mmCIF file of N, CA and C in Angstrom:
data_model
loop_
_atom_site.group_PDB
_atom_site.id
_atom_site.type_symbol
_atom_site.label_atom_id
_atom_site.label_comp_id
_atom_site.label_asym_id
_atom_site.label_seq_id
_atom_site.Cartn_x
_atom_site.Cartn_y
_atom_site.Cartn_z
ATOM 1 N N UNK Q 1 21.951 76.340 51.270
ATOM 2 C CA UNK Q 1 21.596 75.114 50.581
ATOM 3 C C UNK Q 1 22.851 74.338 50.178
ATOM 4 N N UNK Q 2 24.043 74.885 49.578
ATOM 5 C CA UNK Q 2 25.133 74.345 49.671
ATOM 6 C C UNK Q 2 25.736 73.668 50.546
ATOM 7 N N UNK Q 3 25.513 74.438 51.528
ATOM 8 C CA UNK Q 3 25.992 73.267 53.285
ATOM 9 C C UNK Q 3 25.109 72.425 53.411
ATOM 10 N N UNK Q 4 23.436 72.084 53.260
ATOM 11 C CA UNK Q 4 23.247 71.162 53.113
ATOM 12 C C UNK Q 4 23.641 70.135 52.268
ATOM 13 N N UNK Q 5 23.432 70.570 50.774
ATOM 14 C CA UNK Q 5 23.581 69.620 50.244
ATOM 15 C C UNK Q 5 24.808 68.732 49.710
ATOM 16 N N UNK Q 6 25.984 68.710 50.567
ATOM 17 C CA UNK Q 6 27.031 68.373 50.742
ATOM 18 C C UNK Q 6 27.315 67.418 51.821
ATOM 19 N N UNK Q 7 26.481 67.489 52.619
ATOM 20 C CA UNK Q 7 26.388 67.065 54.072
ATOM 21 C C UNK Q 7 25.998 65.969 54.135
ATOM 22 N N UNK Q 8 26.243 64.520 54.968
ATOM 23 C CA UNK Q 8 25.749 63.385 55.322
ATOM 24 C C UNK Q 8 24.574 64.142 55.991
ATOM 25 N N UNK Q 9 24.821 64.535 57.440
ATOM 26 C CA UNK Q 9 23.441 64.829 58.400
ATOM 27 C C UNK Q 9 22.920 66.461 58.000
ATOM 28 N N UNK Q 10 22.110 66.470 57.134
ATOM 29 C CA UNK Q 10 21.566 67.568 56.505
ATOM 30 C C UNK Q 10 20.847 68.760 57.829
ATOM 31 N N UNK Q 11 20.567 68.115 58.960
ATOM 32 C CA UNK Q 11 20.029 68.763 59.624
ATOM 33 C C UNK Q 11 21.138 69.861 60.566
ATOM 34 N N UNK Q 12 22.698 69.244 60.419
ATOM 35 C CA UNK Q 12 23.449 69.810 61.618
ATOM 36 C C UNK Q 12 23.737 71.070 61.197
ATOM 37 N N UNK Q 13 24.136 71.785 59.895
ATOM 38 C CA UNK Q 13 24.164 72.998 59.887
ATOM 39 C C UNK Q 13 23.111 74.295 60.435
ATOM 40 N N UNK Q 14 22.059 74.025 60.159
ATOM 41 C CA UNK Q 14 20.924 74.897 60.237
ATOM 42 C C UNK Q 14 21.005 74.371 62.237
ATOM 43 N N UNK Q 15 21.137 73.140 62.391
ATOM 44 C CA UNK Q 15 20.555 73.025 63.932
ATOM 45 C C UNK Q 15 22.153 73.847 64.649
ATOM 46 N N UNK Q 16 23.084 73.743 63.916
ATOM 47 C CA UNK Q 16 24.366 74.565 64.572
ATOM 48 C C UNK Q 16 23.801 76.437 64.350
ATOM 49 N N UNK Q 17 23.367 76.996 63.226
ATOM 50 C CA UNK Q 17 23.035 78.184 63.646
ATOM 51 C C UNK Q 17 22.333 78.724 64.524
ATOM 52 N N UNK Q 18 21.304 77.608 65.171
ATOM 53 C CA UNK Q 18 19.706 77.898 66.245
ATOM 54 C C UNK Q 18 20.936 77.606 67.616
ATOM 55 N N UNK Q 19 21.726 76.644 67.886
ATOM 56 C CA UNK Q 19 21.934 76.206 69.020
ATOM 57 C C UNK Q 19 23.584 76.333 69.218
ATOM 58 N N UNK Q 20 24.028 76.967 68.442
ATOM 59 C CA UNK Q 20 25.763 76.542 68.317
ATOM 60 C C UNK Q 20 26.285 76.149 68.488
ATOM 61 N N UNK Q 21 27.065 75.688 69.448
ATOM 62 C CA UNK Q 21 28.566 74.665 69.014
ATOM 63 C C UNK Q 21 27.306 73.273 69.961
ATOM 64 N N UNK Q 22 26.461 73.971 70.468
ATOM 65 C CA UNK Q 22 25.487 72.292 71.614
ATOM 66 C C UNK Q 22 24.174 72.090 70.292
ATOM 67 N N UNK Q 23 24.322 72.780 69.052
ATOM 68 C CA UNK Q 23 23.052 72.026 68.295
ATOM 69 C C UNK Q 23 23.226 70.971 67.812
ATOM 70 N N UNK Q 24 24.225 70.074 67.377
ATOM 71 C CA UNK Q 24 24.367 68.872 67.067
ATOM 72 C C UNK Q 24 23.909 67.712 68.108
ATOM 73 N N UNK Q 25 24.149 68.237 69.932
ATOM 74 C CA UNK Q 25 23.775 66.976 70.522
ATOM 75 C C UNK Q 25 22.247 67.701 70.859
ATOM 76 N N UNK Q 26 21.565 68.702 71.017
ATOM 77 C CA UNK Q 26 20.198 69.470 71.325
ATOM 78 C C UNK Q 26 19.056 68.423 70.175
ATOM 79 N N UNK Q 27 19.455 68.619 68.927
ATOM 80 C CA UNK Q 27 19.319 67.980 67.613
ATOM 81 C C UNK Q 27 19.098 66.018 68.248
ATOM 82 N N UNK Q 28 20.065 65.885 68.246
ATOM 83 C CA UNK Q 28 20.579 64.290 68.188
ATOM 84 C C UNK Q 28 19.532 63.712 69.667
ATOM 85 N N UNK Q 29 19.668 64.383 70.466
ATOM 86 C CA UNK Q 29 18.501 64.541 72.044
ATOM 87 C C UNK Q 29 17.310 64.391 71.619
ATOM 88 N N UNK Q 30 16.715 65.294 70.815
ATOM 89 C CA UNK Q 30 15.242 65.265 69.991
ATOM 90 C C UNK Q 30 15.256 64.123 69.677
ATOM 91 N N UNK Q 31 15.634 63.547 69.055
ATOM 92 C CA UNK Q 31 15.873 62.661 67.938
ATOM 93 C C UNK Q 31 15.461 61.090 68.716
ATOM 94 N N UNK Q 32 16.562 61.469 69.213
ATOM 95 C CA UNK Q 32 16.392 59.603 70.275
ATOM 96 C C UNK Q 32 14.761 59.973 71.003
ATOM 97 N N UNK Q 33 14.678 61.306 72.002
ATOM 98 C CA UNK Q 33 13.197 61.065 72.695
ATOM 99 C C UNK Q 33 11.844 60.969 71.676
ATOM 100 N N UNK Q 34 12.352 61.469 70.731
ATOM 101 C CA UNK Q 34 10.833 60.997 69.591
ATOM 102 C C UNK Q 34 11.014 59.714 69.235
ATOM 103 N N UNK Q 35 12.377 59.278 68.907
ATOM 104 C CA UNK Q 35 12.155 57.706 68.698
ATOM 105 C C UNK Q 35 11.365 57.004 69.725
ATOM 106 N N UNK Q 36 11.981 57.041 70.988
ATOM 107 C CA UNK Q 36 11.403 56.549 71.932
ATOM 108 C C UNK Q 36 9.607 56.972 72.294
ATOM 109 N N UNK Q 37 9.249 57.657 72.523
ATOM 110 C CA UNK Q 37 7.912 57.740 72.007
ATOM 111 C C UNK Q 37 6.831 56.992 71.035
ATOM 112 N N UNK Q 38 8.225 56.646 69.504
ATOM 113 C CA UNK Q 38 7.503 55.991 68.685
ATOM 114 C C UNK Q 38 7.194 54.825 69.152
ATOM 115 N N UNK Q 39 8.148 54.045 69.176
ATOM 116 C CA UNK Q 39 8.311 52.857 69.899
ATOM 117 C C UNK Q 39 7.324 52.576 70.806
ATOM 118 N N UNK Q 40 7.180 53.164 71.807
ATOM 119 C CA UNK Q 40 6.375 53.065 73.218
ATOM 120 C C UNK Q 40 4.802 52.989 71.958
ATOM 121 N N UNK Q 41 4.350 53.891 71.587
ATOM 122 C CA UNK Q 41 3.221 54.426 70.576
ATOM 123 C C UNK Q 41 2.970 52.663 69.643
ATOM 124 N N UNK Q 42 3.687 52.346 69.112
ATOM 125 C CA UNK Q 42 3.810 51.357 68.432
ATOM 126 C C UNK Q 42 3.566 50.146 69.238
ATOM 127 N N UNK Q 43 3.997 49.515 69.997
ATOM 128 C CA UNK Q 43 4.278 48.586 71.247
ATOM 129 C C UNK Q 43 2.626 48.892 71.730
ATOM 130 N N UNK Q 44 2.437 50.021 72.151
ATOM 131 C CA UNK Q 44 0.806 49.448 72.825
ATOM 132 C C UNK Q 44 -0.283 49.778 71.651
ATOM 133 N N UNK Q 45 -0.165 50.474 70.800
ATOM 134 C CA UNK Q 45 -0.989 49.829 69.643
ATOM 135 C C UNK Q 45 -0.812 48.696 68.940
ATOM 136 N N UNK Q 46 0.156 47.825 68.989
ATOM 137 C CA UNK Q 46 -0.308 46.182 68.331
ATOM 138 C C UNK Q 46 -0.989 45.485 69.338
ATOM 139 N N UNK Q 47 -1.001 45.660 70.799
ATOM 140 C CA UNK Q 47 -1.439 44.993 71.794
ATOM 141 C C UNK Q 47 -2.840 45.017 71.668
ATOM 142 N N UNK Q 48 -3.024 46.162 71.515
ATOM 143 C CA UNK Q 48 -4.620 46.802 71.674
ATOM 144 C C UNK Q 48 -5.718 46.588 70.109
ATOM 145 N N UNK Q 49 -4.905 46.404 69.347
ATOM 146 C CA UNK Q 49 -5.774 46.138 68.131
ATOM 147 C C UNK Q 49 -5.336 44.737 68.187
ATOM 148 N N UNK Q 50 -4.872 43.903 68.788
ATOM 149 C CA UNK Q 50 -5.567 42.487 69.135
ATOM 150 C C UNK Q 50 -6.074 42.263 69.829
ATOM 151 N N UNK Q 51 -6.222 42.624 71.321
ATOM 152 C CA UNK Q 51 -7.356 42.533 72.280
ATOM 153 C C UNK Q 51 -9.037 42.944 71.554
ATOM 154 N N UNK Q 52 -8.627 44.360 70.813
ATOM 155 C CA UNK Q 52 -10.547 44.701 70.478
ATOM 156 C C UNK Q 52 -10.928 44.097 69.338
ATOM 157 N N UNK Q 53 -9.341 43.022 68.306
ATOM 158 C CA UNK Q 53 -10.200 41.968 67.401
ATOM 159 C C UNK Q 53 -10.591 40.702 68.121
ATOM 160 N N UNK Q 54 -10.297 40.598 69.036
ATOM 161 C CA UNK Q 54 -10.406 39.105 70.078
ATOM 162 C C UNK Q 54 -11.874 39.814 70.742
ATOM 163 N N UNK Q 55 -11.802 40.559 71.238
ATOM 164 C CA UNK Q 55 -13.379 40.936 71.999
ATOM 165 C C UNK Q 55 -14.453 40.927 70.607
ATOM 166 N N UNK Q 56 -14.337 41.846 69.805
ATOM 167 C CA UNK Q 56 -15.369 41.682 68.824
ATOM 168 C C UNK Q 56 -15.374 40.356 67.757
ATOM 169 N N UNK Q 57 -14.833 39.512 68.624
ATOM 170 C CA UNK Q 57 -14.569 38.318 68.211
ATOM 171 C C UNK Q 57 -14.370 37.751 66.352
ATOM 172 N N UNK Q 58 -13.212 39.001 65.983
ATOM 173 C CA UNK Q 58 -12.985 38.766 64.489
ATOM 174 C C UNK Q 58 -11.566 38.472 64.614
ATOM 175 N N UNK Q 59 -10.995 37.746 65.123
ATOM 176 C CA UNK Q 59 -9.641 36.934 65.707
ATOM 177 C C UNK Q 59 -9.520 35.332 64.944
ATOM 178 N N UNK Q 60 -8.553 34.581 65.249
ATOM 179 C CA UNK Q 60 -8.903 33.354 65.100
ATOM 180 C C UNK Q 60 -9.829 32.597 65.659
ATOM 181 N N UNK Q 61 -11.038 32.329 65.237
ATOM 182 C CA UNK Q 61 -12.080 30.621 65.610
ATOM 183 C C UNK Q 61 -11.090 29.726 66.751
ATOM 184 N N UNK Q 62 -11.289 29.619 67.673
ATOM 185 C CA UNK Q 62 -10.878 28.409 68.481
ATOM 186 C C UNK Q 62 -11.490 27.164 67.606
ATOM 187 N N UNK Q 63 -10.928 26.155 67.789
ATOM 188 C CA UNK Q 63 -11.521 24.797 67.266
ATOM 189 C C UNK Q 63 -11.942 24.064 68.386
ATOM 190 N N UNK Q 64 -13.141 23.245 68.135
ATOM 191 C CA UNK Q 64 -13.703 22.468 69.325
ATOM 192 C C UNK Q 64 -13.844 21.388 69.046
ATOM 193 N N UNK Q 65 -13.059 20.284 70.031
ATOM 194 C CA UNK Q 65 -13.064 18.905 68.864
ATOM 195 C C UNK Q 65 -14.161 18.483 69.921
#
């Protein structure tokens, strides 16, 4: 707990005992492909919860002059 709590990146000690001198980039690897996931995850859910408020037509009213 001391090596953590001293530490900017709290995760690199504990990920250096599982992976040793390669757990910092094994760690940092995770890291970016879950971001990326989020992202992707995020990106087609705003798309899609405006298409099924536009179909169940609770979107903006067009105006008809």
């Amino acid at each position: 707990m001391n090596q953590i709590a001293g530490n900017d990146f709290s995760t690199w000690p504990p990920a250096e005992r599982v992976f040793a001198a390669y757990g910092d980039t094994v760690f940092r690897s995770i890291i970016v492909v879950a971001l990326f996931s989020s992202i992707n995850a995020l990106h087609l859910m705003g798309t899609r919860v405006i298409y099924a408020m536009s179909r169940d037509r609770l979107f903006f009213h067009q105006s008809r002059a």
